[in-house]
Tab-separated table of C-alpha atoms in Angstrom:
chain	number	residue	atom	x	y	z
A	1	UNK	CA	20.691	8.550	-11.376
A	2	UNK	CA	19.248	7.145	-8.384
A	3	UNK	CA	16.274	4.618	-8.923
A	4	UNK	CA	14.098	3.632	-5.559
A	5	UNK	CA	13.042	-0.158	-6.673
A	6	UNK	CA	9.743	-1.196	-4.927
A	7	UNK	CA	8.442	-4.259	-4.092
A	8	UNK	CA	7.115	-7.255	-1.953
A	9	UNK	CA	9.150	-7.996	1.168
A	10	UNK	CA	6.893	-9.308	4.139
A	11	UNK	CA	3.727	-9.288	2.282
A	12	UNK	CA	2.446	-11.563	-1.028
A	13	UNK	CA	5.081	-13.944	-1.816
A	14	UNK	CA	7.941	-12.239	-3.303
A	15	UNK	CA	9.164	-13.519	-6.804
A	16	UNK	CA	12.899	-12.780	-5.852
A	17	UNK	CA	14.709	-14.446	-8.826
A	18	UNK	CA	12.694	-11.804	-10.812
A	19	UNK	CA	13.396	-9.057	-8.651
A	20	UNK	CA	16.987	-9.957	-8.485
A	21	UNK	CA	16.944	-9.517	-12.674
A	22	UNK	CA	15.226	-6.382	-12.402
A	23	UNK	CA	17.557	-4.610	-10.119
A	24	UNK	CA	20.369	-6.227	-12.218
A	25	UNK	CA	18.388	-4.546	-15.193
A	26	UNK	CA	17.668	-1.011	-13.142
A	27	UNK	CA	21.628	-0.783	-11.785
A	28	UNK	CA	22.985	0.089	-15.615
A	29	UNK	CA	21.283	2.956	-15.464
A	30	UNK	CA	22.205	4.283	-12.115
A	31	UNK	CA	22.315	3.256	-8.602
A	32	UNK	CA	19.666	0.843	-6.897
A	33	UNK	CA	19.161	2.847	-3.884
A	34	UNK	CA	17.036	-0.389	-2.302
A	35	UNK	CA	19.433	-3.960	-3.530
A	36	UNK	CA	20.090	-4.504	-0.459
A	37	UNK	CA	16.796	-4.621	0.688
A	38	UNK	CA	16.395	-8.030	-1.396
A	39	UNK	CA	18.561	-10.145	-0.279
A	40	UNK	CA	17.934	-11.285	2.655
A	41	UNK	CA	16.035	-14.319	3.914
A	42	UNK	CA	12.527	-13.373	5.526
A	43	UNK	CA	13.795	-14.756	8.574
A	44	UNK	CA	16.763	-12.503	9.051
A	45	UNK	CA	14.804	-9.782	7.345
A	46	UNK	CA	12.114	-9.865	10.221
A	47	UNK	CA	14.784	-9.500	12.944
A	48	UNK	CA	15.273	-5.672	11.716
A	49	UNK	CA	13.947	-2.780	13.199
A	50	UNK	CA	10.549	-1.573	11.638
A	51	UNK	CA	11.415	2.609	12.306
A	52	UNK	CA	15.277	2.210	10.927
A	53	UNK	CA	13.596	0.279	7.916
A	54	UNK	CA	11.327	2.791	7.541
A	55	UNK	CA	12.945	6.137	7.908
A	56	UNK	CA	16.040	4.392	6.145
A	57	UNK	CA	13.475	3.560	3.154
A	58	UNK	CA	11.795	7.060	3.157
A	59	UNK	CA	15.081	8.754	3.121
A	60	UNK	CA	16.021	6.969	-0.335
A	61	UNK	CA	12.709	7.431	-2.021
A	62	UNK	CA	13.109	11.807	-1.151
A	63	UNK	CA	16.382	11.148	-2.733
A	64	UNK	CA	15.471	9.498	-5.782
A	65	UNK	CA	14.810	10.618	-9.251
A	66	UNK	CA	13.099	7.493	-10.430
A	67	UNK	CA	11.194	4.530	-9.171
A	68	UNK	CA	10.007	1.342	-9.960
A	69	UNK	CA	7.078	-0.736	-8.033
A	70	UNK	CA	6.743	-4.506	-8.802
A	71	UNK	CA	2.879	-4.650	-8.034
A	72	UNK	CA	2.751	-8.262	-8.907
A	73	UNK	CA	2.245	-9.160	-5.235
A	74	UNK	CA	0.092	-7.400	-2.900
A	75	UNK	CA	1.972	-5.679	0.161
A	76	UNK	CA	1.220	-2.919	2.102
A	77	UNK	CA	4.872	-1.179	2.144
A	78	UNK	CA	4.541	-0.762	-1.311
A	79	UNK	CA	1.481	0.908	-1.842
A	80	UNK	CA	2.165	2.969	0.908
A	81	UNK	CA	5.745	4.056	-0.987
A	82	UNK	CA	3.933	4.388	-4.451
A	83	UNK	CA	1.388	6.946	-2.763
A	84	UNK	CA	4.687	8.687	-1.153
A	85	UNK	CA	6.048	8.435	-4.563
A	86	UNK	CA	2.923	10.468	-6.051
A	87	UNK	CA	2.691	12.781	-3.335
A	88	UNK	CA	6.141	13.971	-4.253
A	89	UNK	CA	6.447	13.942	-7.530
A	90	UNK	CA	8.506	11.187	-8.553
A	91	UNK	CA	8.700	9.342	-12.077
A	92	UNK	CA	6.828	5.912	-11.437
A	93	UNK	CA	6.872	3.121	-13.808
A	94	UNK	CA	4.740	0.262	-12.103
A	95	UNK	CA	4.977	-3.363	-13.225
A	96	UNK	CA	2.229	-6.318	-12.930
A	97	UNK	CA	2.713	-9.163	-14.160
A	98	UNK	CA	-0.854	-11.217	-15.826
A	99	UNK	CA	-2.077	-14.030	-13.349
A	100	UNK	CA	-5.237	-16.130	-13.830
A	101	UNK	CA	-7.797	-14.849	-12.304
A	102	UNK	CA	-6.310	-12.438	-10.569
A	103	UNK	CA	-6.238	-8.597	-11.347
A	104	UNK	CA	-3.842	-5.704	-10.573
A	105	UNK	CA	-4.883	-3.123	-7.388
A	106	UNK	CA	-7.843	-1.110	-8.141
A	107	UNK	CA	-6.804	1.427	-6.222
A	108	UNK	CA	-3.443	1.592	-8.726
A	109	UNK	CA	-4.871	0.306	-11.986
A	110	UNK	CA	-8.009	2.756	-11.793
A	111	UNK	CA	-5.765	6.006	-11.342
A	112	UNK	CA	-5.275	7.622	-14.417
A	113	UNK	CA	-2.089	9.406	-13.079
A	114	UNK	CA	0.012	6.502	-12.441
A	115	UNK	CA	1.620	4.427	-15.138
A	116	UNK	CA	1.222	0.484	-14.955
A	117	UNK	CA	2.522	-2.144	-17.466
A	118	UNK	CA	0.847	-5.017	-17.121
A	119	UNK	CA	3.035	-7.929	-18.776
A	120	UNK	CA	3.462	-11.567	-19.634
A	121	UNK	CA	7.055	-11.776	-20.502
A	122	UNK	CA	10.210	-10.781	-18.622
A	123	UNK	CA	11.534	-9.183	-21.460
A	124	UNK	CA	8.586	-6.558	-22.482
A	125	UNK	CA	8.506	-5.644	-18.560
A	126	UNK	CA	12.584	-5.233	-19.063
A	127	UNK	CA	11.941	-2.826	-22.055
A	128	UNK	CA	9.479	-0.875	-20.450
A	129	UNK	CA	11.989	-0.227	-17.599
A	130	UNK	CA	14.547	0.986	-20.170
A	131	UNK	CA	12.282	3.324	-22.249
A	132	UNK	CA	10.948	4.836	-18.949
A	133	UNK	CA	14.502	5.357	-16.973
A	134	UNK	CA	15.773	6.366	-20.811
A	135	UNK	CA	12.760	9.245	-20.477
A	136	UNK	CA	13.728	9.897	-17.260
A	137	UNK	CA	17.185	10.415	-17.649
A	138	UNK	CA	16.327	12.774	-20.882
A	139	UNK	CA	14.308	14.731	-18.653
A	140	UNK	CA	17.096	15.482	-16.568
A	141	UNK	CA	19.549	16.196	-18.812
A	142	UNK	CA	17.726	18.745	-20.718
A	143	UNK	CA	17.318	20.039	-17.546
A	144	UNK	CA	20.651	20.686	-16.204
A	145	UNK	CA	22.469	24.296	-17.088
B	1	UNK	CA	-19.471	11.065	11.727
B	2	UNK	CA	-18.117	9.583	8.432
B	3	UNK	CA	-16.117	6.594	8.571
B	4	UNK	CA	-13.664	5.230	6.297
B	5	UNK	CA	-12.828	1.257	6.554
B	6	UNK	CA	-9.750	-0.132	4.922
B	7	UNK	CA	-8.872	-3.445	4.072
B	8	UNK	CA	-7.792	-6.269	1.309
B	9	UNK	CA	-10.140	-7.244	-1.533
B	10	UNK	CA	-7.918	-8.162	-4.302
B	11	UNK	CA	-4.815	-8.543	-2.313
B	12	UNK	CA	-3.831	-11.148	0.535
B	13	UNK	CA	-6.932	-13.081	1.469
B	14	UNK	CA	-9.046	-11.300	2.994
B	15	UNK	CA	-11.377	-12.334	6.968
B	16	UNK	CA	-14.288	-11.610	5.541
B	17	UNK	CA	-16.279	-12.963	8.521
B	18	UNK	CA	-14.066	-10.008	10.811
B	19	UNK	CA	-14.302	-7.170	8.426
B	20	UNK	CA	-18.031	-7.343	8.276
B	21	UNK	CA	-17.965	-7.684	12.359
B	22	UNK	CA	-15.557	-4.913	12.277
B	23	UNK	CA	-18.152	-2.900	9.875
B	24	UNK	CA	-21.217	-3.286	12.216
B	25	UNK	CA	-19.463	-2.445	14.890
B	26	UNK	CA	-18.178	0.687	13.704
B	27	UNK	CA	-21.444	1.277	12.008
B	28	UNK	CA	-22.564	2.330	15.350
B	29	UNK	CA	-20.755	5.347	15.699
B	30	UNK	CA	-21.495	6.670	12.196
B	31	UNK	CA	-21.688	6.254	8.880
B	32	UNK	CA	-19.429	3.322	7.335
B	33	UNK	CA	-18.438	4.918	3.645
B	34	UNK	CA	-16.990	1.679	2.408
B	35	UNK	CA	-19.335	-0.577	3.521
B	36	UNK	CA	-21.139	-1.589	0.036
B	37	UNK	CA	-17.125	-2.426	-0.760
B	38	UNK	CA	-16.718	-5.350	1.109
B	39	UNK	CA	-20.204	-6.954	0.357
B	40	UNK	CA	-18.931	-8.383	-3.428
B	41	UNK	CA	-17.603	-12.074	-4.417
B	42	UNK	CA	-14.251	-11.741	-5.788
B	43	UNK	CA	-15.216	-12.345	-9.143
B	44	UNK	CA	-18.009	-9.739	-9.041
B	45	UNK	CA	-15.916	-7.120	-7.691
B	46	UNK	CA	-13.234	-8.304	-10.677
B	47	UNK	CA	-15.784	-6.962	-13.368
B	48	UNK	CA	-16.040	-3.083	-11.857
B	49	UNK	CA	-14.016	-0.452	-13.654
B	50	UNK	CA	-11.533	0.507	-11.777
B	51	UNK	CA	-11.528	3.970	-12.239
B	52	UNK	CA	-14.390	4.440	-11.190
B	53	UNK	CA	-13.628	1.918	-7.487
B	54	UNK	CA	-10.500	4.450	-7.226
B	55	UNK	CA	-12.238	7.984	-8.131
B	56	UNK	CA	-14.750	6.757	-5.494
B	57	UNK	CA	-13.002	5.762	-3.104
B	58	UNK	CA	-10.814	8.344	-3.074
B	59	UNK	CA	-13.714	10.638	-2.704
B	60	UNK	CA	-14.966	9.053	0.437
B	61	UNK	CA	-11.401	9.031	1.828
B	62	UNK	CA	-11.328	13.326	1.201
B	63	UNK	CA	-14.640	13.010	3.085
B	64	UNK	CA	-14.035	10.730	5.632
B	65	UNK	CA	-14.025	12.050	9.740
B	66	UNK	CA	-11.550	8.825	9.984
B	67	UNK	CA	-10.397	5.979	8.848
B	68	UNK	CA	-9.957	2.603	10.252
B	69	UNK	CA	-7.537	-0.095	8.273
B	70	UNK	CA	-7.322	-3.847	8.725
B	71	UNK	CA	-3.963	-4.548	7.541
B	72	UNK	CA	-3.436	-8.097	8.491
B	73	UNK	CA	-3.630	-9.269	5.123
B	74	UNK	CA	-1.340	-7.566	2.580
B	75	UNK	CA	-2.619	-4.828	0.119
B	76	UNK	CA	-1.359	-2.325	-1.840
B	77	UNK	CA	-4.576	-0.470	-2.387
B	78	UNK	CA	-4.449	-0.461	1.664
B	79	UNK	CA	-1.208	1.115	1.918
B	80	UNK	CA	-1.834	3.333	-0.324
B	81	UNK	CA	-4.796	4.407	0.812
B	82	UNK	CA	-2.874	4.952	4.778
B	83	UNK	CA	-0.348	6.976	3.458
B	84	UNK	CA	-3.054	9.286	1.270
B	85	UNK	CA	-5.057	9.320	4.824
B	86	UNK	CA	-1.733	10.667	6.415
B	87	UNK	CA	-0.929	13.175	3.425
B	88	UNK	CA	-4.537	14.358	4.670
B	89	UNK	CA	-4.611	14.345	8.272
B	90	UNK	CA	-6.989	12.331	8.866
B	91	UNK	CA	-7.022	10.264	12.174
B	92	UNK	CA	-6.717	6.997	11.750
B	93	UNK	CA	-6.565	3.566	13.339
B	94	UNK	CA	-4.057	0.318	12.204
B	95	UNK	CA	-5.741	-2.710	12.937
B	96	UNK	CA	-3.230	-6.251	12.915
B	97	UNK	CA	-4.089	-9.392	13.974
B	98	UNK	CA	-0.685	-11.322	15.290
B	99	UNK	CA	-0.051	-14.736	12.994
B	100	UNK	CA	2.808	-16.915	13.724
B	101	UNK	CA	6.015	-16.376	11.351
B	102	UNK	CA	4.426	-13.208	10.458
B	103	UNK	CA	5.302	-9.698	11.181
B	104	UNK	CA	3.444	-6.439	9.999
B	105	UNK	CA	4.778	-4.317	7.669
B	106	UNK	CA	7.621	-2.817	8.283
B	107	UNK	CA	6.645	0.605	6.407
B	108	UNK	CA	3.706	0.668	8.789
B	109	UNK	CA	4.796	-0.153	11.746
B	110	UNK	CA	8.147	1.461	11.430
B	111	UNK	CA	6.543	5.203	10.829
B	112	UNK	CA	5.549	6.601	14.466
B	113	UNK	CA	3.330	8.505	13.498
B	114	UNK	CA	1.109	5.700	12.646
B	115	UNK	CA	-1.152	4.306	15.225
B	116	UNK	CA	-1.121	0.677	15.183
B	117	UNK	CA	-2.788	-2.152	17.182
B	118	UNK	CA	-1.309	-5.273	17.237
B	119	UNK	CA	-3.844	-7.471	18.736
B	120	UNK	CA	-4.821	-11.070	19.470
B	121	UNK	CA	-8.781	-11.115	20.272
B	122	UNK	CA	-11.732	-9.791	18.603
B	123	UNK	CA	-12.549	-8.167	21.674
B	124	UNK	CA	-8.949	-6.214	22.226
B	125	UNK	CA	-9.218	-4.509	18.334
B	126	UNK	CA	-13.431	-4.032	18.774
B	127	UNK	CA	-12.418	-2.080	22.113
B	128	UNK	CA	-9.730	0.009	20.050
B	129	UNK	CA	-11.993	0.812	17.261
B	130	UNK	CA	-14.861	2.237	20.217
B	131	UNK	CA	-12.154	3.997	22.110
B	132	UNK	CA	-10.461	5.432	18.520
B	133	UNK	CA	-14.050	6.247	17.644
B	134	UNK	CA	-14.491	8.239	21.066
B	135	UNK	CA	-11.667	10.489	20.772
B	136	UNK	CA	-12.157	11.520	17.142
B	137	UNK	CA	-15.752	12.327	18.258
B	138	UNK	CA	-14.778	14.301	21.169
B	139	UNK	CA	-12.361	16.183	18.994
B	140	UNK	CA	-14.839	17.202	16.817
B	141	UNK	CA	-17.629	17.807	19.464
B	142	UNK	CA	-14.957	20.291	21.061
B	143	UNK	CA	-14.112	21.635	17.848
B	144	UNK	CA	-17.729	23.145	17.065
B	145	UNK	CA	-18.794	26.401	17.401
């Protein structure tokens, strides 16, 4: 399987020890298509070029069967890829973690067609990204010749 | 015409000061959908359903002549709501203030077929929004029977 993992680079602060565990997480089920994305330093990441980052970016999510949008921070990139994501079809398990007084995107929370966990703990946000890529991987299995 | 402005509410802090100059200024060339939107405290617009702010919203966008985004501050509901405007074809305008250590995003300004001002005065992005404004206008002047 190939999972597109989604989440804040240049926009709200990134939590990247928790995005490192989650693409840790994601990779035993199949290939990250994005890790690299996430490790760099904001610095070097800013010195790439914006059209090979994005056609790079929107080549992998075409090519994925699964993906997986940290929503915890807000960023523009991402809600542009989740809407790319819906457009075509893809299985989409977002992921927002509770904040005081704070809430998750209207705009993602309030459609009914998207899936959103909204968690406190690492691990119930960990589970929920096994059940769904589980699903997902059942899906396309049973449909395979 | 029927305009469609974009920008943060729950996501990275929003100029609220700007958007509402940016409002009455493109108020004068039509009809500002979204304009009610951007009128709420943050805790007020935290007790709406969001269903309802999304079914709405993405109403106005189906019915919007264009679309206008201020994507200086990050937000997913913002990029999501650009790439939806793209799935539809609808014309539409990236504003960006520059802020040191800061770049835009690179989904957005990476995807040429995105329009996107990068700007430094008031003046420079009010001027882009009348000129925008112009051409969509023109477009659909020439377009009628």
């Amino acid at each position: 399987m190939k999972i597109y993992f989604s989440g804040s680079i240049r926009g709200g602060e990134p939590d990247k020890g928790w995005f490192q565990a989650l693409i840790r997480h994601i990779s035993r089920h199949g290939e990250v298509l994005t890790e690299d994305s996430f490790g760099y330093s904001l610095d070097e990441e800013n010195r790439f070029d914006d059209a090979l980052i994005y056609e790079r970016d929107m080549d992998w999510l075409r090519m994925a069967d699964a993906v997986v949008a940290e929503v915890s921070a807000p960023s523009l990139g991402v809600g542009y890829e989740i809407a790319k994501a819906e457009e075509w079809g893809k299985p989409l398990l977002l992921l927002y973690r509770e904040q005081p007084g704070c809430r998750p995107s209207a705009m993602l929370n309030g459609n009914k067609s998207l899936e959103m966990l909204v968690f406190r703990e690492d691990a119930d946000a960990l589970k929920a990204v096994e059940d769904f890529l589980a699903t997902v991987k059942r899906g396309r299995d049973s449909a395979s010749p």
